[in-house]
mmCIF file of C-alpha atoms in Angstrom:
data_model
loop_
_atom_site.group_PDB
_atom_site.id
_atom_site.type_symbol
_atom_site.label_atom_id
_atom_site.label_comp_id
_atom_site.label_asym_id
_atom_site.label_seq_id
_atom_site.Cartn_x
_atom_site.Cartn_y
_atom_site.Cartn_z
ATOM 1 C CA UNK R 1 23.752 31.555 33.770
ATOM 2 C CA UNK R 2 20.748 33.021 31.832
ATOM 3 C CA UNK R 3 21.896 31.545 28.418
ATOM 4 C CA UNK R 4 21.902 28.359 30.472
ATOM 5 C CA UNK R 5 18.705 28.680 31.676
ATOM 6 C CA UNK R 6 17.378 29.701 28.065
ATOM 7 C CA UNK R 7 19.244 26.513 26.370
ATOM 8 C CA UNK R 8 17.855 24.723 28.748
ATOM 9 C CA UNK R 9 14.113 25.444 28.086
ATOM 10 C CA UNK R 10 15.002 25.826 25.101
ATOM 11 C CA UNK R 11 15.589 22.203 24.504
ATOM 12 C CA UNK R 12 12.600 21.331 26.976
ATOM 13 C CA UNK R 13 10.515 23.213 24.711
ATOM 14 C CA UNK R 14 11.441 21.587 21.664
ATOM 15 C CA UNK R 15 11.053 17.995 23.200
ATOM 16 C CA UNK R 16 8.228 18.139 24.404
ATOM 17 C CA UNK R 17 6.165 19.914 21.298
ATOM 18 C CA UNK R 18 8.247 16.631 19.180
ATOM 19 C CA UNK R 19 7.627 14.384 21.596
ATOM 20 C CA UNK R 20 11.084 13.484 22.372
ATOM 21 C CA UNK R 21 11.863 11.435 25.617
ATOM 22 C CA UNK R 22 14.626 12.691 27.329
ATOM 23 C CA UNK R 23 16.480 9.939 29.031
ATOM 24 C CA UNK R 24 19.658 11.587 30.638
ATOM 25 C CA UNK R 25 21.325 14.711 30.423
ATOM 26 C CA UNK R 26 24.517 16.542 31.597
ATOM 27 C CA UNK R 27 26.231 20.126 31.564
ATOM 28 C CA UNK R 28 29.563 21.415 31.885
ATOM 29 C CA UNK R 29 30.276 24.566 33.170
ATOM 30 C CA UNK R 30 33.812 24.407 34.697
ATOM 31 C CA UNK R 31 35.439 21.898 32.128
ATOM 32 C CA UNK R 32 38.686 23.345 30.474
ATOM 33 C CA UNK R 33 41.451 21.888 28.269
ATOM 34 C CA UNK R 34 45.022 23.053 29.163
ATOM 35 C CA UNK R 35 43.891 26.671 29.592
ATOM 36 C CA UNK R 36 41.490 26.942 26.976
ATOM 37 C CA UNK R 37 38.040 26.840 28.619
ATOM 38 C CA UNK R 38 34.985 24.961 27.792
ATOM 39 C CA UNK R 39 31.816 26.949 27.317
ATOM 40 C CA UNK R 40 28.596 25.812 29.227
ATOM 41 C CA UNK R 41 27.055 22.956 26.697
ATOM 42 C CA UNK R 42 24.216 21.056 27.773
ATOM 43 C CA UNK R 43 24.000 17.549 26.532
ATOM 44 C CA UNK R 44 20.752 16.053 26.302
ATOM 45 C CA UNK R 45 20.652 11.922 26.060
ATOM 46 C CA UNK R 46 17.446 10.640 23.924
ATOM 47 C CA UNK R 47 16.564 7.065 23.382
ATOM 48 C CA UNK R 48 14.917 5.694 19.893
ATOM 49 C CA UNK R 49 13.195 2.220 19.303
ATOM 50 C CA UNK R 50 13.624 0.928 15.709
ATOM 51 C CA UNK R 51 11.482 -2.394 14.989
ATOM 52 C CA UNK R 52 13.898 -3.845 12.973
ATOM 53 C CA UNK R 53 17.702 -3.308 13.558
ATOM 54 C CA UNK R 54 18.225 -4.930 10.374
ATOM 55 C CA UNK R 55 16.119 -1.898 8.265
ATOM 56 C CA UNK R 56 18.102 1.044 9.955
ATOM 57 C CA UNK R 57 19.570 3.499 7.895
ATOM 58 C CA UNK R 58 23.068 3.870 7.869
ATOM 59 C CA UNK R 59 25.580 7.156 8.098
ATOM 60 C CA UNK R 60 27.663 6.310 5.434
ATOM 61 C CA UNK R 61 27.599 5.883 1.737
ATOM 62 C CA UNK R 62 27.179 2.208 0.946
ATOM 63 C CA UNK R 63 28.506 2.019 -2.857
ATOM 64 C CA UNK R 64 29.799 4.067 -5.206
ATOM 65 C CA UNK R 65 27.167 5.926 -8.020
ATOM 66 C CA UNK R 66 24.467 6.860 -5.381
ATOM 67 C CA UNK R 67 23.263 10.578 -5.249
ATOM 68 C CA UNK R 68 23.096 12.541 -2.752
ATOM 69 C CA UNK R 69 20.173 14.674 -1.583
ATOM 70 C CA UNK R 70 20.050 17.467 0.446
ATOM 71 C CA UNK R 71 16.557 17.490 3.036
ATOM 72 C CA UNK R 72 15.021 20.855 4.410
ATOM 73 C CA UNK R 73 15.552 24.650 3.886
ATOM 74 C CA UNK R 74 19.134 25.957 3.872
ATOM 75 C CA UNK R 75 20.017 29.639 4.714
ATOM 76 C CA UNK R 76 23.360 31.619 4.628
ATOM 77 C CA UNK R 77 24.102 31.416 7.953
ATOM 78 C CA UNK R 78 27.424 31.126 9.370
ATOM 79 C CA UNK R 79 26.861 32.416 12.868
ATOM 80 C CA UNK R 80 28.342 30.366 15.516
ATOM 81 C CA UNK R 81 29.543 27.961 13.616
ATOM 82 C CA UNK R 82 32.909 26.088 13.419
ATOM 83 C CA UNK R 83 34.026 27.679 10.572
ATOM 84 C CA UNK R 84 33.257 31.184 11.609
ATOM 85 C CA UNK R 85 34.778 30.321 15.238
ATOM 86 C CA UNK R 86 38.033 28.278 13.614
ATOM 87 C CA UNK R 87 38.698 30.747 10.390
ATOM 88 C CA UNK R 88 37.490 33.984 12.139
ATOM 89 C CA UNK R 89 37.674 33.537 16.063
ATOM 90 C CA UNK R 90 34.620 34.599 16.078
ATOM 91 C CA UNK R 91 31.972 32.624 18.279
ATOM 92 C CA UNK R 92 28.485 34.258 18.329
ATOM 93 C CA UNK R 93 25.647 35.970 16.268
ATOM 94 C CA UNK R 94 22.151 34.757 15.978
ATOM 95 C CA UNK R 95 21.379 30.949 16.069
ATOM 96 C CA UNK R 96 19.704 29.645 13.114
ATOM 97 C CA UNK R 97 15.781 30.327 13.537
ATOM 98 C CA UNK R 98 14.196 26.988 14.318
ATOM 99 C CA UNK R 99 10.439 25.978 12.415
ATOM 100 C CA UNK R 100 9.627 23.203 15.254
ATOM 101 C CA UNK R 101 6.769 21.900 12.973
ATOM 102 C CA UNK R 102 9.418 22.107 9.865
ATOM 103 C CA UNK R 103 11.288 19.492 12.135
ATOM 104 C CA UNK R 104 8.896 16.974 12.871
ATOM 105 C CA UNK R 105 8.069 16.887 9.205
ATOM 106 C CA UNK R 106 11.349 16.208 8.158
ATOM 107 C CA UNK R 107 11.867 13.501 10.754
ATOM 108 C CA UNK R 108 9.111 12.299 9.520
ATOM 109 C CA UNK R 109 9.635 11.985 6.014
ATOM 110 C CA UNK R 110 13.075 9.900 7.383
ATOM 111 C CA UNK R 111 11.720 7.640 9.316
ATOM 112 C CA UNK R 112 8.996 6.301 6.251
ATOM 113 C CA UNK R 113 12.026 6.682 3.831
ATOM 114 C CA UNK R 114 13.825 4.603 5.770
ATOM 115 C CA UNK R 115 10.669 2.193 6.513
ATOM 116 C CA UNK R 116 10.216 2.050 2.905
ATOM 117 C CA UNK R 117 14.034 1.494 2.408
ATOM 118 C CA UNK R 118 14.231 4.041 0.558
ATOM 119 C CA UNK R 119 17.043 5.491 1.455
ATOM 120 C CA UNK R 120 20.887 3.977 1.575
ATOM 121 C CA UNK R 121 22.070 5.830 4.195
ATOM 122 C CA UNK R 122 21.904 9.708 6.085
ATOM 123 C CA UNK R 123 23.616 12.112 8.001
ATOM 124 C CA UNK R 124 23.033 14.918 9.561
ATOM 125 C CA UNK R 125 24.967 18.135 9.049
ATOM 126 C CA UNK R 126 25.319 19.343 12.256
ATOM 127 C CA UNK R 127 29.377 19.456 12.431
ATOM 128 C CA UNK R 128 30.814 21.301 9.773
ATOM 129 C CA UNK R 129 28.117 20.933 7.734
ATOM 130 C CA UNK R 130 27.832 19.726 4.263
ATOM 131 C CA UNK R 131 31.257 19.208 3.566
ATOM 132 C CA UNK R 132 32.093 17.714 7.031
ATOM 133 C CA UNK R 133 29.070 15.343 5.722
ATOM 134 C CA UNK R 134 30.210 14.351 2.560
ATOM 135 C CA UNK R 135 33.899 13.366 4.298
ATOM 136 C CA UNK R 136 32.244 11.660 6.952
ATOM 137 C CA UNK R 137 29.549 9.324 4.661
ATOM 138 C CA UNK R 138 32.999 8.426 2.358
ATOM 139 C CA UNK R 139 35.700 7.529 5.677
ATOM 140 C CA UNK R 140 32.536 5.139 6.918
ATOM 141 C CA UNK R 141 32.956 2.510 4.510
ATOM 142 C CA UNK R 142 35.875 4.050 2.823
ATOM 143 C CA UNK R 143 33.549 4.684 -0.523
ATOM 144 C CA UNK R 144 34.545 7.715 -2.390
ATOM 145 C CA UNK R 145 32.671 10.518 -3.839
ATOM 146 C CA UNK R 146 32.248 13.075 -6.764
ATOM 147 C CA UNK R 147 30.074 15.666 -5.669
ATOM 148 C CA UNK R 148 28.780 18.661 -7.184
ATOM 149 C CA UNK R 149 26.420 21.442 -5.913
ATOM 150 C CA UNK R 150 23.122 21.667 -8.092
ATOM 151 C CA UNK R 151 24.900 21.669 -11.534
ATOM 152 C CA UNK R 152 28.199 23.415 -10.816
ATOM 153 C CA UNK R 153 31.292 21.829 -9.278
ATOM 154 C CA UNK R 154 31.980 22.088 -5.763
ATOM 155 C CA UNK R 155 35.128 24.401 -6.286
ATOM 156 C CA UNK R 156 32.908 26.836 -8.146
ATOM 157 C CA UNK R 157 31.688 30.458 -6.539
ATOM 158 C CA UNK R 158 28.105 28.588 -6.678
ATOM 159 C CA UNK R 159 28.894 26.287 -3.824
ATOM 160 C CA UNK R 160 29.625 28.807 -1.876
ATOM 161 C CA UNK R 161 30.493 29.081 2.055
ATOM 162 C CA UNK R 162 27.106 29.121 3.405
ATOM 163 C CA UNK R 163 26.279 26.103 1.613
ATOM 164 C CA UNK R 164 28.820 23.775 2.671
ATOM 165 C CA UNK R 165 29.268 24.857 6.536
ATOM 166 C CA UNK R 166 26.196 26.893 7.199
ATOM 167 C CA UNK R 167 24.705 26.929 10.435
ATOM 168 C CA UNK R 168 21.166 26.183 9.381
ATOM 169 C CA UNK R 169 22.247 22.859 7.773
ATOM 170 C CA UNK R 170 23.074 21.727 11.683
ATOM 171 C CA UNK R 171 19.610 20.973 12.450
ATOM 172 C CA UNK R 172 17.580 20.882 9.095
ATOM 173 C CA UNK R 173 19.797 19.479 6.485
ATOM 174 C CA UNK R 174 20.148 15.950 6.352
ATOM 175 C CA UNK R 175 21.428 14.119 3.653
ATOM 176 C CA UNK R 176 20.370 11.191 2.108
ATOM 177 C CA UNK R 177 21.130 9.182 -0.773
ATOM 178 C CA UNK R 178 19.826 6.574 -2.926
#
């Protein structure tokens, strides 16, 4: 119950400083799947006004050609994340630490992007990460994509784990493209 408690101001915390309304919320704590449990999770429901519908930003790529650009700091950090839980069965570590100011800055250097139409479309990284992303932004619209980390292919050593599923990208590492 204390890591409950924790998440939970946790993510009070965090709204408030950003000024996030919270409209709903839920939490599970006796959910299971066959006989697989399902650990606490609270779920936190947050409402956005956009001016005009017809300027949002979309998930996906749009067209073919664009580039993609990778927003915020990434570390290697691959605690708790799906690929550590899926490829290791191991669920736990340290979180990625969290710059709240970091945060607001990058949300708002999206939202006047996207005023500006600047960018074609974003997505966050917070499942899988980068390469969850870049599958994602192609199945939307069913546009394909060539992508290379930096200057070296994405097979390469260079790309490495940590840069295509790590943890810190969940949060921080939107991508955008234009």
């Amino acid at each position: 119950m204390w890591q409950f408690a924790e998440a939970t101001r946790g993510l009070a915390d965090g709204c408030q400083r950003l000024g996030i309304p919270v409209t709903g919320g839920n939490v599970s704590f006796y959910n299971q799947t066959g006989d697989v449990a399902i650990l606490p999770t609270p779920l936190v429901g947050v409402l956005g006004v956009i001016d005009d519908v017809t300027a949002r930003t979309p998930m996906g790529f749009t067209e073919p050609g664009q580039h993609v650009f990778l927003l915020g700091e990434s570390r290697a950090d691959l605690d708790g994340s799906e690929w550590a839980h899926v490829v290791h069965g191991h669920l736990g570590g340290r979180p990625p630490a969290l710059d709240l100011d970091a945060e607001r800055a990058l949300g708002e250097v999206l939202i006047d992007g996207s005023a500006e139409r600047l960018l074609a479309s974003a997505h966050d990284l917070s499942d899988g990460g980068l390469a969850q992303a870049l599958v994602e932004a192609c199945l939307r619209r069913e546009v394909g994509s060539r992508s290379r980390c930096l200057t070296a292919p994405i097979r390469s050593s260079t790309c490495s784990r940590s840069r295509l599923r790590g943890r810190s990208s969940r949060c921080r590492r939107p991508t955008a493209t234009g």
